[in-house]
Amino acid sequence: MTTFVEIRPRELKRSLYELDGISRTTIEAHYRLYQGYVAKRNEILGKLEEVDLDGANQVFSDVRALKVDLTFAVGGIKNHEVYFDHLGGEGGSPEGAFGALVERDFGSVERWRADLTASAMAGRGWAWSAYDWDEGRLFNYVGDAQNTFPVWNATPLVALDVYEHAYFLDYQTDRAAYIEAFFRNLDWTVVNGWMRSYRVPIG
Ligand SMILES: [Fe+2]
């Protein structure tokens, strides 16, 4: 009996083909990686239906390999869905509810942006701006891979991919130039839509 539902990749917004400073070739290659995470998530969950649970072992076992790499695939899906969804905008300073959250929790847009940029320069794969529901505020976090350092009960509102595949074609090793381009293409309407749908309080 199958107990999981296969999922399909989300469509790529056409506006992502016309970003400022991030090429269509990069986006197309990047989207194929995302499709790969979805395919592997489905494949791994299928294999887990038939895995030998009695053979579980922390050094090596099929169940260990599948469970560990499931977190990589699922992280890859979630991270990239935030990333692709909130690109395609006009950039500039955060507006609306998210702008207010940034001002409240970082003091100014400049400090938030400097902190997120530094997080992205310090990470090996990701930097996220996420609302922590237990602390009731926004933090910038670092991720080294799709499945490293997520924080429980926090909701990512900005996801900055700094794996080389996100920028090497356009900027070679100049990650800082790519980060500038990332900020130029953020869509604050999308981020504020998440603020509403998750009911992030700013009062
Ligand atoms: Fe990526």
mmCIF file with all atom_site columns, C-alpha atoms and ligand atoms in Angstrom:
data_model
loop_
_atom_site.group_PDB
_atom_site.id
_atom_site.type_symbol
_atom_site.label_atom_id
_atom_site.label_alt_id
_atom_site.label_comp_id
_atom_site.label_asym_id
_atom_site.label_entity_id
_atom_site.label_seq_id
_atom_site.pdbx_PDB_ins_code
_atom_site.Cartn_x
_atom_site.Cartn_y
_atom_site.Cartn_z
_atom_site.occupancy
_atom_site.B_iso_or_equiv
_atom_site.pdbx_formal_charge
_atom_site.auth_seq_id
_atom_site.auth_comp_id
_atom_site.auth_asym_id
_atom_site.auth_atom_id
_atom_site.pdbx_PDB_model_num
ATOM   1   C  CA . MET A 1 1   ? 0.000  0.000  0.000   1.00 0.00 ? 1   MET A CA 1
ATOM   2   C  CA . THR A 1 2   ? 1.312  3.410  -0.930  1.00 0.00 ? 2   THR A CA 1
ATOM   3   C  CA . THR A 1 3   ? 1.027  5.963  1.872   1.00 0.00 ? 3   THR A CA 1
ATOM   4   C  CA . PHE A 1 4   ? 2.639  8.990  0.251   1.00 0.00 ? 4   PHE A CA 1
ATOM   5   C  CA . VAL A 1 5   ? 1.530  11.319 -2.497  1.00 0.00 ? 5   VAL A CA 1
ATOM   6   C  CA . GLU A 1 6   ? 3.874  12.166 -5.325  1.00 0.00 ? 6   GLU A CA 1
ATOM   7   C  CA . ILE A 1 7   ? 4.355  15.882 -5.834  1.00 0.00 ? 7   ILE A CA 1
ATOM   8   C  CA . ARG A 1 8   ? 5.220  17.802 -9.001  1.00 0.00 ? 8   ARG A CA 1
ATOM   9   C  CA . PRO A 1 9   ? 7.533  20.798 -9.425  1.00 0.00 ? 9   PRO A CA 1
ATOM   10  C  CA . ARG A 1 10  ? 5.899  24.216 -9.357  1.00 0.00 ? 10  ARG A CA 1
ATOM   11  C  CA . GLU A 1 11  ? 5.872  26.084 -12.661 1.00 0.00 ? 11  GLU A CA 1
ATOM   12  C  CA . LEU A 1 12  ? 8.636  28.619 -13.165 1.00 0.00 ? 12  LEU A CA 1
ATOM   13  C  CA . LYS A 1 13  ? 7.325  32.189 -13.454 1.00 0.00 ? 13  LYS A CA 1
ATOM   14  C  CA . ARG A 1 14  ? 8.149  33.669 -16.878 1.00 0.00 ? 14  ARG A CA 1
ATOM   15  C  CA . SER A 1 15  ? 9.377  36.852 -15.194 1.00 0.00 ? 15  SER A CA 1
ATOM   16  C  CA . LEU A 1 16  ? 12.392 34.878 -13.960 1.00 0.00 ? 16  LEU A CA 1
ATOM   17  C  CA . TYR A 1 17  ? 13.713 34.786 -17.519 1.00 0.00 ? 17  TYR A CA 1
ATOM   18  C  CA . GLU A 1 18  ? 14.154 38.557 -17.424 1.00 0.00 ? 18  GLU A CA 1
ATOM   19  C  CA . LEU A 1 19  ? 15.946 39.210 -14.154 1.00 0.00 ? 19  LEU A CA 1
ATOM   20  C  CA . ASP A 1 20  ? 18.430 42.027 -13.750 1.00 0.00 ? 20  ASP A CA 1
ATOM   21  C  CA . GLY A 1 21  ? 21.876 40.454 -13.541 1.00 0.00 ? 21  GLY A CA 1
ATOM   22  C  CA . ILE A 1 22  ? 20.852 36.788 -13.216 1.00 0.00 ? 22  ILE A CA 1
ATOM   23  C  CA . SER A 1 23  ? 20.743 35.210 -16.665 1.00 0.00 ? 23  SER A CA 1
ATOM   24  C  CA . ARG A 1 24  ? 18.019 33.044 -18.163 1.00 0.00 ? 24  ARG A CA 1
ATOM   25  C  CA . THR A 1 25  ? 20.619 30.303 -18.686 1.00 0.00 ? 25  THR A CA 1
ATOM   26  C  CA . THR A 1 26  ? 21.387 30.306 -14.962 1.00 0.00 ? 26  THR A CA 1
ATOM   27  C  CA . ILE A 1 27  ? 17.699 30.253 -14.040 1.00 0.00 ? 27  ILE A CA 1
ATOM   28  C  CA . GLU A 1 28  ? 16.931 27.404 -16.450 1.00 0.00 ? 28  GLU A CA 1
ATOM   29  C  CA . ALA A 1 29  ? 19.803 25.291 -15.127 1.00 0.00 ? 29  ALA A CA 1
ATOM   30  C  CA . HIS A 1 30  ? 18.819 26.156 -11.556 1.00 0.00 ? 30  HIS A CA 1
ATOM   31  C  CA . TYR A 1 31  ? 15.202 25.157 -12.179 1.00 0.00 ? 31  TYR A CA 1
ATOM   32  C  CA . ARG A 1 32  ? 16.366 21.763 -13.454 1.00 0.00 ? 32  ARG A CA 1
ATOM   33  C  CA . LEU A 1 33  ? 18.168 21.219 -10.139 1.00 0.00 ? 33  LEU A CA 1
ATOM   34  C  CA . TYR A 1 34  ? 14.908 22.004 -8.331  1.00 0.00 ? 34  TYR A CA 1
ATOM   35  C  CA . GLN A 1 35  ? 13.054 19.495 -10.531 1.00 0.00 ? 35  GLN A CA 1
ATOM   36  C  CA . GLY A 1 36  ? 15.699 16.984 -9.468  1.00 0.00 ? 36  GLY A CA 1
ATOM   37  C  CA . TYR A 1 37  ? 14.946 17.571 -5.769  1.00 0.00 ? 37  TYR A CA 1
ATOM   38  C  CA . VAL A 1 38  ? 11.253 16.914 -6.399  1.00 0.00 ? 38  VAL A CA 1
ATOM   39  C  CA . ALA A 1 39  ? 12.013 13.717 -8.335  1.00 0.00 ? 39  ALA A CA 1
ATOM   40  C  CA . LYS A 1 40  ? 14.346 12.456 -5.609  1.00 0.00 ? 40  LYS A CA 1
ATOM   41  C  CA . ARG A 1 41  ? 11.816 13.266 -2.873  1.00 0.00 ? 41  ARG A CA 1
ATOM   42  C  CA . ASN A 1 42  ? 9.282  11.091 -4.671  1.00 0.00 ? 42  ASN A CA 1
ATOM   43  C  CA . GLU A 1 43  ? 11.817 8.341  -5.319  1.00 0.00 ? 43  GLU A CA 1
ATOM   44  C  CA . ILE A 1 44  ? 13.060 8.267  -1.715  1.00 0.00 ? 44  ILE A CA 1
ATOM   45  C  CA . LEU A 1 45  ? 9.562  8.143  -0.228  1.00 0.00 ? 45  LEU A CA 1
ATOM   46  C  CA . GLY A 1 46  ? 8.763  5.284  -2.617  1.00 0.00 ? 46  GLY A CA 1
ATOM   47  C  CA . LYS A 1 47  ? 11.816 3.344  -1.480  1.00 0.00 ? 47  LYS A CA 1
ATOM   48  C  CA . LEU A 1 48  ? 11.018 3.983  2.175   1.00 0.00 ? 48  LEU A CA 1
ATOM   49  C  CA . GLU A 1 49  ? 7.754  2.084  1.680   1.00 0.00 ? 49  GLU A CA 1
ATOM   50  C  CA . GLU A 1 50  ? 9.747  -1.079 1.188   1.00 0.00 ? 50  GLU A CA 1
ATOM   51  C  CA . VAL A 1 51  ? 12.881 -0.516 3.220   1.00 0.00 ? 51  VAL A CA 1
ATOM   52  C  CA . ASP A 1 52  ? 13.992 -3.038 5.840   1.00 0.00 ? 52  ASP A CA 1
ATOM   53  C  CA . LEU A 1 53  ? 13.300 -1.187 9.108   1.00 0.00 ? 53  LEU A CA 1
ATOM   54  C  CA . ASP A 1 54  ? 14.907 -3.975 11.117  1.00 0.00 ? 54  ASP A CA 1
ATOM   55  C  CA . GLY A 1 55  ? 18.227 -3.289 9.378   1.00 0.00 ? 55  GLY A CA 1
ATOM   56  C  CA . ALA A 1 56  ? 18.452 0.273  10.752  1.00 0.00 ? 56  ALA A CA 1
ATOM   57  C  CA . ASN A 1 57  ? 22.050 1.100  11.674  1.00 0.00 ? 57  ASN A CA 1
ATOM   58  C  CA . GLN A 1 58  ? 23.758 4.428  12.323  1.00 0.00 ? 58  GLN A CA 1
ATOM   59  C  CA . VAL A 1 59  ? 27.013 3.502  10.549  1.00 0.00 ? 59  VAL A CA 1
ATOM   60  C  CA . PHE A 1 60  ? 25.272 2.458  7.362   1.00 0.00 ? 60  PHE A CA 1
ATOM   61  C  CA . SER A 1 61  ? 21.876 1.118  6.520   1.00 0.00 ? 61  SER A CA 1
ATOM   62  C  CA . ASP A 1 62  ? 19.400 1.629  3.730   1.00 0.00 ? 62  ASP A CA 1
ATOM   63  C  CA . VAL A 1 63  ? 16.972 3.338  6.079   1.00 0.00 ? 63  VAL A CA 1
ATOM   64  C  CA . ARG A 1 64  ? 19.693 5.737  7.258   1.00 0.00 ? 64  ARG A CA 1
ATOM   65  C  CA . ALA A 1 65  ? 20.724 6.646  3.692   1.00 0.00 ? 65  ALA A CA 1
ATOM   66  C  CA . LEU A 1 66  ? 17.129 7.230  2.644   1.00 0.00 ? 66  LEU A CA 1
ATOM   67  C  CA . LYS A 1 67  ? 16.137 9.221  5.727   1.00 0.00 ? 67  LYS A CA 1
ATOM   68  C  CA . VAL A 1 68  ? 19.210 11.485 5.632   1.00 0.00 ? 68  VAL A CA 1
ATOM   69  C  CA . ASP A 1 69  ? 18.894 12.212 1.936   1.00 0.00 ? 69  ASP A CA 1
ATOM   70  C  CA . LEU A 1 70  ? 15.149 12.770 2.229   1.00 0.00 ? 70  LEU A CA 1
ATOM   71  C  CA . THR A 1 71  ? 15.956 15.837 4.341   1.00 0.00 ? 71  THR A CA 1
ATOM   72  C  CA . PHE A 1 72  ? 18.313 17.051 1.594   1.00 0.00 ? 72  PHE A CA 1
ATOM   73  C  CA . ALA A 1 73  ? 15.654 16.616 -1.083  1.00 0.00 ? 73  ALA A CA 1
ATOM   74  C  CA . VAL A 1 74  ? 12.843 18.190 0.954   1.00 0.00 ? 74  VAL A CA 1
ATOM   75  C  CA . GLY A 1 75  ? 15.101 21.073 2.006   1.00 0.00 ? 75  GLY A CA 1
ATOM   76  C  CA . GLY A 1 76  ? 16.039 21.567 -1.635  1.00 0.00 ? 76  GLY A CA 1
ATOM   77  C  CA . ILE A 1 77  ? 12.369 21.785 -2.586  1.00 0.00 ? 77  ILE A CA 1
ATOM   78  C  CA . LYS A 1 78  ? 11.355 24.215 0.154   1.00 0.00 ? 78  LYS A CA 1
ATOM   79  C  CA . ASN A 1 79  ? 14.406 26.455 -0.191  1.00 0.00 ? 79  ASN A CA 1
ATOM   80  C  CA . HIS A 1 80  ? 14.045 26.774 -3.949  1.00 0.00 ? 80  HIS A CA 1
ATOM   81  C  CA . GLU A 1 81  ? 10.287 27.346 -3.863  1.00 0.00 ? 81  GLU A CA 1
ATOM   82  C  CA . VAL A 1 82  ? 10.863 30.392 -1.652  1.00 0.00 ? 82  VAL A CA 1
ATOM   83  C  CA . TYR A 1 83  ? 13.795 31.488 -3.839  1.00 0.00 ? 83  TYR A CA 1
ATOM   84  C  CA . PHE A 1 84  ? 12.004 31.263 -7.189  1.00 0.00 ? 84  PHE A CA 1
ATOM   85  C  CA . ASP A 1 85  ? 8.707  32.614 -5.850  1.00 0.00 ? 85  ASP A CA 1
ATOM   86  C  CA . HIS A 1 86  ? 10.116 35.854 -4.485  1.00 0.00 ? 86  HIS A CA 1
ATOM   87  C  CA . LEU A 1 87  ? 12.335 36.779 -7.433  1.00 0.00 ? 87  LEU A CA 1
ATOM   88  C  CA . GLY A 1 88  ? 11.009 38.684 -10.447 1.00 0.00 ? 88  GLY A CA 1
ATOM   89  C  CA . GLY A 1 89  ? 10.286 41.970 -8.659  1.00 0.00 ? 89  GLY A CA 1
ATOM   90  C  CA . GLU A 1 90  ? 11.737 45.436 -8.637  1.00 0.00 ? 90  GLU A CA 1
ATOM   91  C  CA . GLY A 1 91  ? 13.992 45.064 -5.582  1.00 0.00 ? 91  GLY A CA 1
ATOM   92  C  CA . GLY A 1 92  ? 14.686 48.162 -3.534  1.00 0.00 ? 92  GLY A CA 1
ATOM   93  C  CA . SER A 1 93  ? 14.036 48.483 0.174   1.00 0.00 ? 93  SER A CA 1
ATOM   94  C  CA . PRO A 1 94  ? 11.521 46.126 1.813   1.00 0.00 ? 94  PRO A CA 1
ATOM   95  C  CA . GLU A 1 95  ? 8.052  47.667 1.906   1.00 0.00 ? 95  GLU A CA 1
ATOM   96  C  CA . GLY A 1 96  ? 4.824  47.113 3.772   1.00 0.00 ? 96  GLY A CA 1
ATOM   97  C  CA . ALA A 1 97  ? 4.548  44.627 6.627   1.00 0.00 ? 97  ALA A CA 1
ATOM   98  C  CA . PHE A 1 98  ? 7.901  42.985 5.947   1.00 0.00 ? 98  PHE A CA 1
ATOM   99  C  CA . GLY A 1 99  ? 9.576  46.389 5.797   1.00 0.00 ? 99  GLY A CA 1
ATOM   100 C  CA . ALA A 1 100 ? 8.054  47.211 9.183   1.00 0.00 ? 100 ALA A CA 1
ATOM   101 C  CA . LEU A 1 101 ? 9.293  43.908 10.607  1.00 0.00 ? 101 LEU A CA 1
ATOM   102 C  CA . VAL A 1 102 ? 12.815 44.599 9.360   1.00 0.00 ? 102 VAL A CA 1
ATOM   103 C  CA . GLU A 1 103 ? 12.795 48.095 10.873  1.00 0.00 ? 103 GLU A CA 1
ATOM   104 C  CA . ARG A 1 104 ? 11.498 46.788 14.195  1.00 0.00 ? 104 ARG A CA 1
ATOM   105 C  CA . ASP A 1 105 ? 13.874 43.834 14.571  1.00 0.00 ? 105 ASP A CA 1
ATOM   106 C  CA . PHE A 1 106 ? 17.055 45.167 12.931  1.00 0.00 ? 106 PHE A CA 1
ATOM   107 C  CA . GLY A 1 107 ? 16.684 48.898 13.528  1.00 0.00 ? 107 GLY A CA 1
ATOM   108 C  CA . SER A 1 108 ? 17.046 49.781 9.848   1.00 0.00 ? 108 SER A CA 1
ATOM   109 C  CA . VAL A 1 109 ? 16.915 48.270 6.382   1.00 0.00 ? 109 VAL A CA 1
ATOM   110 C  CA . GLU A 1 110 ? 20.653 48.910 6.036   1.00 0.00 ? 110 GLU A CA 1
ATOM   111 C  CA . ARG A 1 111 ? 21.494 46.814 9.118   1.00 0.00 ? 111 ARG A CA 1
ATOM   112 C  CA . TRP A 1 112 ? 19.194 43.990 8.040   1.00 0.00 ? 112 TRP A CA 1
ATOM   113 C  CA . ARG A 1 113 ? 20.651 43.978 4.544   1.00 0.00 ? 113 ARG A CA 1
ATOM   114 C  CA . ALA A 1 114 ? 24.256 44.109 5.832   1.00 0.00 ? 114 ALA A CA 1
ATOM   115 C  CA . ASP A 1 115 ? 23.520 41.214 8.200   1.00 0.00 ? 115 ASP A CA 1
ATOM   116 C  CA . LEU A 1 116 ? 21.844 39.101 5.501   1.00 0.00 ? 116 LEU A CA 1
ATOM   117 C  CA . THR A 1 117 ? 24.661 39.868 3.049   1.00 0.00 ? 117 THR A CA 1
ATOM   118 C  CA . ALA A 1 118 ? 27.278 38.847 5.630   1.00 0.00 ? 118 ALA A CA 1
ATOM   119 C  CA . SER A 1 119 ? 25.288 35.686 6.394   1.00 0.00 ? 119 SER A CA 1
ATOM   120 C  CA . ALA A 1 120 ? 25.264 34.898 2.677   1.00 0.00 ? 120 ALA A CA 1
ATOM   121 C  CA . MET A 1 121 ? 29.014 35.488 2.392   1.00 0.00 ? 121 MET A CA 1
ATOM   122 C  CA . ALA A 1 122 ? 29.585 33.263 5.447   1.00 0.00 ? 122 ALA A CA 1
ATOM   123 C  CA . GLY A 1 123 ? 27.343 30.407 4.306   1.00 0.00 ? 123 GLY A CA 1
ATOM   124 C  CA . ARG A 1 124 ? 28.234 27.611 1.900   1.00 0.00 ? 124 ARG A CA 1
ATOM   125 C  CA . GLY A 1 125 ? 24.757 27.235 0.468   1.00 0.00 ? 125 GLY A CA 1
ATOM   126 C  CA . TRP A 1 126 ? 22.082 29.513 1.879   1.00 0.00 ? 126 TRP A CA 1
ATOM   127 C  CA . ALA A 1 127 ? 21.156 32.509 3.969   1.00 0.00 ? 127 ALA A CA 1
ATOM   128 C  CA . TRP A 1 128 ? 17.582 32.978 5.177   1.00 0.00 ? 128 TRP A CA 1
ATOM   129 C  CA . SER A 1 129 ? 15.620 35.753 6.779   1.00 0.00 ? 129 SER A CA 1
ATOM   130 C  CA . ALA A 1 130 ? 13.087 33.926 8.891   1.00 0.00 ? 130 ALA A CA 1
ATOM   131 C  CA . TYR A 1 131 ? 10.475 34.766 11.501  1.00 0.00 ? 131 TYR A CA 1
ATOM   132 C  CA . ASP A 1 132 ? 10.978 32.736 14.694  1.00 0.00 ? 132 ASP A CA 1
ATOM   133 C  CA . TRP A 1 133 ? 7.559  32.087 16.232  1.00 0.00 ? 133 TRP A CA 1
ATOM   134 C  CA . ASP A 1 134 ? 8.985  31.263 19.666  1.00 0.00 ? 134 ASP A CA 1
ATOM   135 C  CA . GLU A 1 135 ? 11.091 34.426 19.914  1.00 0.00 ? 135 GLU A CA 1
ATOM   136 C  CA . GLY A 1 136 ? 8.574  36.512 18.008  1.00 0.00 ? 136 GLY A CA 1
ATOM   137 C  CA . ARG A 1 137 ? 11.111 38.194 15.762  1.00 0.00 ? 137 ARG A CA 1
ATOM   138 C  CA . LEU A 1 138 ? 13.057 38.078 12.526  1.00 0.00 ? 138 LEU A CA 1
ATOM   139 C  CA . PHE A 1 139 ? 16.533 36.523 12.337  1.00 0.00 ? 139 PHE A CA 1
ATOM   140 C  CA . ASN A 1 140 ? 19.010 35.941 9.523   1.00 0.00 ? 140 ASN A CA 1
ATOM   141 C  CA . TYR A 1 141 ? 20.315 32.372 9.499   1.00 0.00 ? 141 TYR A CA 1
ATOM   142 C  CA . VAL A 1 142 ? 23.091 30.574 7.611   1.00 0.00 ? 142 VAL A CA 1
ATOM   143 C  CA . GLY A 1 143 ? 22.771 27.226 5.850   1.00 0.00 ? 143 GLY A CA 1
ATOM   144 C  CA . ASP A 1 144 ? 25.645 25.208 4.404   1.00 0.00 ? 144 ASP A CA 1
ATOM   145 C  CA . ALA A 1 145 ? 23.468 22.758 2.486   1.00 0.00 ? 145 ALA A CA 1
ATOM   146 C  CA . GLN A 1 146 ? 19.811 22.111 1.726   1.00 0.00 ? 146 GLN A CA 1
ATOM   147 C  CA . ASN A 1 147 ? 19.438 20.309 5.034   1.00 0.00 ? 147 ASN A CA 1
ATOM   148 C  CA . THR A 1 148 ? 21.789 22.076 7.396   1.00 0.00 ? 148 THR A CA 1
ATOM   149 C  CA . PHE A 1 149 ? 20.842 24.405 10.218  1.00 0.00 ? 149 PHE A CA 1
ATOM   150 C  CA . PRO A 1 150 ? 17.108 24.861 9.725   1.00 0.00 ? 150 PRO A CA 1
ATOM   151 C  CA . VAL A 1 151 ? 15.538 26.245 12.908  1.00 0.00 ? 151 VAL A CA 1
ATOM   152 C  CA . TRP A 1 152 ? 12.352 24.660 14.182  1.00 0.00 ? 152 TRP A CA 1
ATOM   153 C  CA . ASN A 1 153 ? 9.231  26.783 14.230  1.00 0.00 ? 153 ASN A CA 1
ATOM   154 C  CA . ALA A 1 154 ? 10.695 29.518 12.084  1.00 0.00 ? 154 ALA A CA 1
ATOM   155 C  CA . THR A 1 155 ? 9.242  30.606 8.736   1.00 0.00 ? 155 THR A CA 1
ATOM   156 C  CA . PRO A 1 156 ? 11.613 31.660 5.941   1.00 0.00 ? 156 PRO A CA 1
ATOM   157 C  CA . LEU A 1 157 ? 10.529 34.901 4.261   1.00 0.00 ? 157 LEU A CA 1
ATOM   158 C  CA . VAL A 1 158 ? 13.683 35.562 2.237   1.00 0.00 ? 158 VAL A CA 1
ATOM   159 C  CA . ALA A 1 159 ? 15.846 32.701 0.907   1.00 0.00 ? 159 ALA A CA 1
ATOM   160 C  CA . LEU A 1 160 ? 19.176 33.636 -0.639  1.00 0.00 ? 160 LEU A CA 1
ATOM   161 C  CA . ASP A 1 161 ? 20.802 30.767 -2.541  1.00 0.00 ? 161 ASP A CA 1
ATOM   162 C  CA . VAL A 1 162 ? 24.598 31.110 -2.506  1.00 0.00 ? 162 VAL A CA 1
ATOM   163 C  CA . TYR A 1 163 ? 25.527 27.705 -3.845  1.00 0.00 ? 163 TYR A CA 1
ATOM   164 C  CA . GLU A 1 164 ? 27.898 28.262 -6.785  1.00 0.00 ? 164 GLU A CA 1
ATOM   165 C  CA . HIS A 1 165 ? 25.240 26.983 -9.190  1.00 0.00 ? 165 HIS A CA 1
ATOM   166 C  CA . ALA A 1 166 ? 23.211 30.128 -8.431  1.00 0.00 ? 166 ALA A CA 1
ATOM   167 C  CA . TYR A 1 167 ? 25.861 32.539 -9.731  1.00 0.00 ? 167 TYR A CA 1
ATOM   168 C  CA . PHE A 1 168 ? 29.052 30.993 -11.147 1.00 0.00 ? 168 PHE A CA 1
ATOM   169 C  CA . LEU A 1 169 ? 27.901 31.243 -14.769 1.00 0.00 ? 169 LEU A CA 1
ATOM   170 C  CA . ASP A 1 170 ? 27.132 34.953 -14.405 1.00 0.00 ? 170 ASP A CA 1
ATOM   171 C  CA . TYR A 1 171 ? 29.756 36.091 -11.890 1.00 0.00 ? 171 TYR A CA 1
ATOM   172 C  CA . GLN A 1 172 ? 32.331 33.285 -11.578 1.00 0.00 ? 172 GLN A CA 1
ATOM   173 C  CA . THR A 1 173 ? 33.635 33.625 -7.996  1.00 0.00 ? 173 THR A CA 1
ATOM   174 C  CA . ASP A 1 174 ? 32.242 37.115 -7.355  1.00 0.00 ? 174 ASP A CA 1
ATOM   175 C  CA . ARG A 1 175 ? 29.509 36.078 -4.969  1.00 0.00 ? 175 ARG A CA 1
ATOM   176 C  CA . ALA A 1 176 ? 29.114 39.614 -3.621  1.00 0.00 ? 176 ALA A CA 1
ATOM   177 C  CA . ALA A 1 177 ? 28.081 40.898 -7.073  1.00 0.00 ? 177 ALA A CA 1
ATOM   178 C  CA . TYR A 1 178 ? 25.464 38.145 -7.335  1.00 0.00 ? 178 TYR A CA 1
ATOM   179 C  CA . ILE A 1 179 ? 24.089 39.019 -3.883  1.00 0.00 ? 179 ILE A CA 1
ATOM   180 C  CA . GLU A 1 180 ? 23.651 42.614 -5.091  1.00 0.00 ? 180 GLU A CA 1
ATOM   181 C  CA . ALA A 1 181 ? 21.740 41.300 -8.112  1.00 0.00 ? 181 ALA A CA 1
ATOM   182 C  CA . PHE A 1 182 ? 19.584 39.095 -5.882  1.00 0.00 ? 182 PHE A CA 1
ATOM   183 C  CA . PHE A 1 183 ? 18.451 42.126 -3.878  1.00 0.00 ? 183 PHE A CA 1
ATOM   184 C  CA . ARG A 1 184 ? 17.677 44.029 -7.104  1.00 0.00 ? 184 ARG A CA 1
ATOM   185 C  CA . ASN A 1 185 ? 15.169 41.360 -8.130  1.00 0.00 ? 185 ASN A CA 1
ATOM   186 C  CA . LEU A 1 186 ? 13.216 40.686 -4.945  1.00 0.00 ? 186 LEU A CA 1
ATOM   187 C  CA . ASP A 1 187 ? 9.447  40.993 -5.135  1.00 0.00 ? 187 ASP A CA 1
ATOM   188 C  CA . TRP A 1 188 ? 8.195  42.526 -1.877  1.00 0.00 ? 188 TRP A CA 1
ATOM   189 C  CA . THR A 1 189 ? 4.585  41.970 -2.883  1.00 0.00 ? 189 THR A CA 1
ATOM   190 C  CA . VAL A 1 190 ? 5.218  38.216 -2.724  1.00 0.00 ? 190 VAL A CA 1
ATOM   191 C  CA . VAL A 1 191 ? 6.996  38.453 0.642   1.00 0.00 ? 191 VAL A CA 1
ATOM   192 C  CA . ASN A 1 192 ? 4.186  40.573 2.079   1.00 0.00 ? 192 ASN A CA 1
ATOM   193 C  CA . GLY A 1 193 ? 1.689  38.011 0.772   1.00 0.00 ? 193 GLY A CA 1
ATOM   194 C  CA . TRP A 1 194 ? 3.476  35.403 2.909   1.00 0.00 ? 194 TRP A CA 1
ATOM   195 C  CA . MET A 1 195 ? 3.398  37.801 5.872   1.00 0.00 ? 195 MET A CA 1
ATOM   196 C  CA . ARG A 1 196 ? -0.394 37.913 5.493   1.00 0.00 ? 196 ARG A CA 1
ATOM   197 C  CA . SER A 1 197 ? -0.994 34.233 4.840   1.00 0.00 ? 197 SER A CA 1
ATOM   198 C  CA . TYR A 1 198 ? 1.216  33.147 7.776   1.00 0.00 ? 198 TYR A CA 1
ATOM   199 C  CA . ARG A 1 199 ? -0.225 35.958 9.914   1.00 0.00 ? 199 ARG A CA 1
ATOM   200 C  CA . VAL A 1 200 ? 3.158  37.208 11.060  1.00 0.00 ? 200 VAL A CA 1
ATOM   201 C  CA . PRO A 1 201 ? 2.391  39.854 13.695  1.00 0.00 ? 201 PRO A CA 1
ATOM   202 C  CA . ILE A 1 202 ? 4.182  43.173 13.482  1.00 0.00 ? 202 ILE A CA 1
ATOM   203 C  CA . GLY A 1 203 ? 2.406  45.043 16.284  1.00 0.00 ? 203 GLY A CA 1
HETATM 204 FE FE . FE  B 2 .   ? 20.003 26.292 -5.716  1.00 0.00 ? 1   FE  B FE 1
#
